[in-house]
C-alpha positions as YAML, in Angstrom:
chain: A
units: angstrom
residues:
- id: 1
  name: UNK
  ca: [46.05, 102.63, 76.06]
- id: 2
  name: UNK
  ca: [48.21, 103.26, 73.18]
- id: 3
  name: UNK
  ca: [51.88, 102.00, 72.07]
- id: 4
  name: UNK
  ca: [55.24, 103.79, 72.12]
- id: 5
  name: UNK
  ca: [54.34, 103.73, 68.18]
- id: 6
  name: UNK
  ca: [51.14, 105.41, 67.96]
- id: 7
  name: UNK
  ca: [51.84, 107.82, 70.87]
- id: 8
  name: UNK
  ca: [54.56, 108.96, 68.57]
- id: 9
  name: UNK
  ca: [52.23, 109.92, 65.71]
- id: 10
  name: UNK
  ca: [49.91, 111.37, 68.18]
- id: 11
  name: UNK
  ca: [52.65, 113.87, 69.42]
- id: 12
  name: UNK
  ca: [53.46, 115.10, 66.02]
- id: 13
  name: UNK
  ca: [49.66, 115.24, 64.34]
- id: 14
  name: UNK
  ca: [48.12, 117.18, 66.66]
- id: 15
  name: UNK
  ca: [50.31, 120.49, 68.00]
- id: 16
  name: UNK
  ca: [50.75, 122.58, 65.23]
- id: 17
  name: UNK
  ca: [54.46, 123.36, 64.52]
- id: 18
  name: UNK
  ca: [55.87, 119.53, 65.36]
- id: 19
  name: UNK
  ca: [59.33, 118.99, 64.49]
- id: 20
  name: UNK
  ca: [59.82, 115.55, 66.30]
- id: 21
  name: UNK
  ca: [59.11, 113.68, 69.02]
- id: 22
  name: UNK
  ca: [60.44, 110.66, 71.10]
- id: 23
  name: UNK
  ca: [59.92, 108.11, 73.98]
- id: 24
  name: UNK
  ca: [62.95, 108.02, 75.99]
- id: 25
  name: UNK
  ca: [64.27, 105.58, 78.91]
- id: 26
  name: UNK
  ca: [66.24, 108.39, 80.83]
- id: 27
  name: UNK
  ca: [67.92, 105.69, 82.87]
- id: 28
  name: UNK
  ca: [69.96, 104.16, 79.39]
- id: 29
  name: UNK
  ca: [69.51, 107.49, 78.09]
- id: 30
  name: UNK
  ca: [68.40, 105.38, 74.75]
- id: 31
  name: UNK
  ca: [64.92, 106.41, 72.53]
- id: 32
  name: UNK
  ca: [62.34, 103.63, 72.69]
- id: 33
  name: UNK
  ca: [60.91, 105.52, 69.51]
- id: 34
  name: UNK
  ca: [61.27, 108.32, 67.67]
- id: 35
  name: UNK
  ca: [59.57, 110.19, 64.86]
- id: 36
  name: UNK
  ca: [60.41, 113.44, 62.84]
- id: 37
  name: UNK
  ca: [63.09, 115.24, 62.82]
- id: 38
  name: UNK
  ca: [65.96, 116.38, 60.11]
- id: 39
  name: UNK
  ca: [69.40, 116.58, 58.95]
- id: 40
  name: UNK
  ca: [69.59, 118.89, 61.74]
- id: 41
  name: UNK
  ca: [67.38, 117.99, 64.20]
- id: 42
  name: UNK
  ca: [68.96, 113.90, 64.73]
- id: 43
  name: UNK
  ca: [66.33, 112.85, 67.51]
- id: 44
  name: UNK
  ca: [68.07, 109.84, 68.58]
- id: 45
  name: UNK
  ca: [70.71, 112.59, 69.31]
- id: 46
  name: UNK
  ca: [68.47, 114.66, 71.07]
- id: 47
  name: UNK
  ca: [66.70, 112.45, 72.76]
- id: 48
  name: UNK
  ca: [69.86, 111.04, 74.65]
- id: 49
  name: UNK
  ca: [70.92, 114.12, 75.27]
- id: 50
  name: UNK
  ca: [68.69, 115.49, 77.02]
- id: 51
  name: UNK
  ca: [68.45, 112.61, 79.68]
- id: 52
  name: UNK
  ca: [71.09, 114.67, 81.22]
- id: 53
  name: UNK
  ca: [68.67, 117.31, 81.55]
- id: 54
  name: UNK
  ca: [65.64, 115.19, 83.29]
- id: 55
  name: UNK
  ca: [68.92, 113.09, 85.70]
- id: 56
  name: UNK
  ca: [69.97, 116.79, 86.90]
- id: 57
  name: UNK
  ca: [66.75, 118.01, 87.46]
- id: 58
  name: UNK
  ca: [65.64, 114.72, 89.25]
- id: 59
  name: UNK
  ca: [69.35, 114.83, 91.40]
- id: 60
  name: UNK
  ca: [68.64, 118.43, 92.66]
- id: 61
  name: UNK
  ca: [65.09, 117.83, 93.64]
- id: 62
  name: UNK
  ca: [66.54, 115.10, 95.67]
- id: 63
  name: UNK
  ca: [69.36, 116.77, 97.32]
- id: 64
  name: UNK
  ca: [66.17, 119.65, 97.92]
- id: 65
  name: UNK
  ca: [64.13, 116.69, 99.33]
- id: 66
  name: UNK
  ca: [61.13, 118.16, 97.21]
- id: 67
  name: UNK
  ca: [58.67, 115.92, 97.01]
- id: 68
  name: UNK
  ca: [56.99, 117.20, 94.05]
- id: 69
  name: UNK
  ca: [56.62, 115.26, 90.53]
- id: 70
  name: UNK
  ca: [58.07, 116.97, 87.34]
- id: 71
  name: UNK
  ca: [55.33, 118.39, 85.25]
- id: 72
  name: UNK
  ca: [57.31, 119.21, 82.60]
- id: 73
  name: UNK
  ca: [60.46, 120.53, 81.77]
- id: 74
  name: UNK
  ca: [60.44, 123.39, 79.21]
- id: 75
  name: UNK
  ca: [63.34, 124.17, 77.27]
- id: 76
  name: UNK
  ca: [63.08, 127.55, 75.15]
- id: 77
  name: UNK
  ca: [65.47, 128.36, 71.89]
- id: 78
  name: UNK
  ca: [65.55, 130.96, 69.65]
- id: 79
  name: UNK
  ca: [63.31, 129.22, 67.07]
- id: 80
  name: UNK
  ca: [61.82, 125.88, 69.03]
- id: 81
  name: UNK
  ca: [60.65, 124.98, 72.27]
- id: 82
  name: UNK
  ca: [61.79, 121.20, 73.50]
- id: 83
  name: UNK
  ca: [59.28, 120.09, 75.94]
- id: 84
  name: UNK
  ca: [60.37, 117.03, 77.88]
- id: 85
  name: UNK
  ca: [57.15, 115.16, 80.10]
- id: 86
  name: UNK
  ca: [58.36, 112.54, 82.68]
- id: 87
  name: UNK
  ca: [55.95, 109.59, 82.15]
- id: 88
  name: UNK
  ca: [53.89, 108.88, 85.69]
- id: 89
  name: UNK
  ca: [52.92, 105.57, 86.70]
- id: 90
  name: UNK
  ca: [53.56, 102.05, 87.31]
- id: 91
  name: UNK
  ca: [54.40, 101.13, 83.60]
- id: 92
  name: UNK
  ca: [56.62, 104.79, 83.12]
- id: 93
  name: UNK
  ca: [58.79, 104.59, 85.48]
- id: 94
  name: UNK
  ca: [62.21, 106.13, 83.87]
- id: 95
  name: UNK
  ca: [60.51, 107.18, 80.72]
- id: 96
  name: UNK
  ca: [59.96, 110.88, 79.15]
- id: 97
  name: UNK
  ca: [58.41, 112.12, 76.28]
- id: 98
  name: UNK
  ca: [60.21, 114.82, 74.01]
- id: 99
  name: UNK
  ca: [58.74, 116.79, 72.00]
- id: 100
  name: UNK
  ca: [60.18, 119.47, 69.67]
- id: 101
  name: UNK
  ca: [58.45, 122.43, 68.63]
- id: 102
  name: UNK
  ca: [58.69, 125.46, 65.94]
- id: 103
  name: UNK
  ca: [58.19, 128.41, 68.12]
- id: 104
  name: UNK
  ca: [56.71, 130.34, 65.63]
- id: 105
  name: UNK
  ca: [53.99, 127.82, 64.46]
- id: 106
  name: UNK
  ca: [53.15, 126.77, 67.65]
- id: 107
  name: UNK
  ca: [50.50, 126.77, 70.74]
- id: 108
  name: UNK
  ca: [52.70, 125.96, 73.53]
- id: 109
  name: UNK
  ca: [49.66, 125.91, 75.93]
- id: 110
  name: UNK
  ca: [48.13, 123.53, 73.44]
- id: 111
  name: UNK
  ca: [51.51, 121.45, 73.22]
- id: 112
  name: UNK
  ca: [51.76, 120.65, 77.16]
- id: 113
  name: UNK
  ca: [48.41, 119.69, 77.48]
- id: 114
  name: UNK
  ca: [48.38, 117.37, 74.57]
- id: 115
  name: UNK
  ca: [51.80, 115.96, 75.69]
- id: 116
  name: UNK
  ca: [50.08, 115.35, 79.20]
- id: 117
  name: UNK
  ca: [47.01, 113.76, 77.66]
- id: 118
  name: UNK
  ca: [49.51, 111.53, 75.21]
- id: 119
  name: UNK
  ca: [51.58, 110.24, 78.49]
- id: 120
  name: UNK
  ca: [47.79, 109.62, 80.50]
- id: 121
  name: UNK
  ca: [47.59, 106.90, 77.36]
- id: 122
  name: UNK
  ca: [51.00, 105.69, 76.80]
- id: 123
  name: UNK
  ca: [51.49, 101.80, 77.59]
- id: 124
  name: UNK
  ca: [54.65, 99.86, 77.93]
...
């Protein structure tokens, strides 16, 4: 099992083309962590705002009655891909990981399923 601290430095070692990454209670909308980024790339910034993203997505699959899990949530710009993964399990419950991507340095293929194996190991 691995902390909110080294699951950050696992999700910006290994895809190629990591711009930053966070752990992020979607409920507070507040980052339990966060690593990378820039001047303009504020994660903390990011991070909250795109709890919006994972609330609307989990309202409509309610109001759908879908009983279905979120895989992932895949969010494409011109330049980088922010990939959000809902954190399964007892100890996740609320929590996503965010990861942002350079598109043009990076595997997304490889990115998801290192971002699923990261959130198989996270412990809060």
């Amino acid at each position: 099992m691995a902390s909110v601290e080294v699951s950050l430095k696992e999700m910006m070692t290994e895809p190629e083309g990591a711009l930053g990454a966070a752990v992020v209670d979607y409920t507070s909308g507040m980052a339990l962590g966060t690593l990378g980024g820039s001047k303009d790339l504020d994660m903390t910034v990011a991070a909250a705002g795109n709890t919006d993203v994972v609330r609307a997505k989990v309202r409509a699959m309610e109001q759908l009655s879908l009983k279905s899990q979120i895989e992932d949530i895949l969010i494409t710009l011109g330049n980088q891909y922010h990939l959000i993964r809902p954190v399964a399990g007892r100890n996740g419950n609320g929590l996503f990981l965010y990861l942002v991507l350079d598109r043009a340095r990076s595997n997304l293929a490889m990115a998801r399923h290192h971002l699923k194996r990261v959130e198989g190991q996270l412990e809060i």
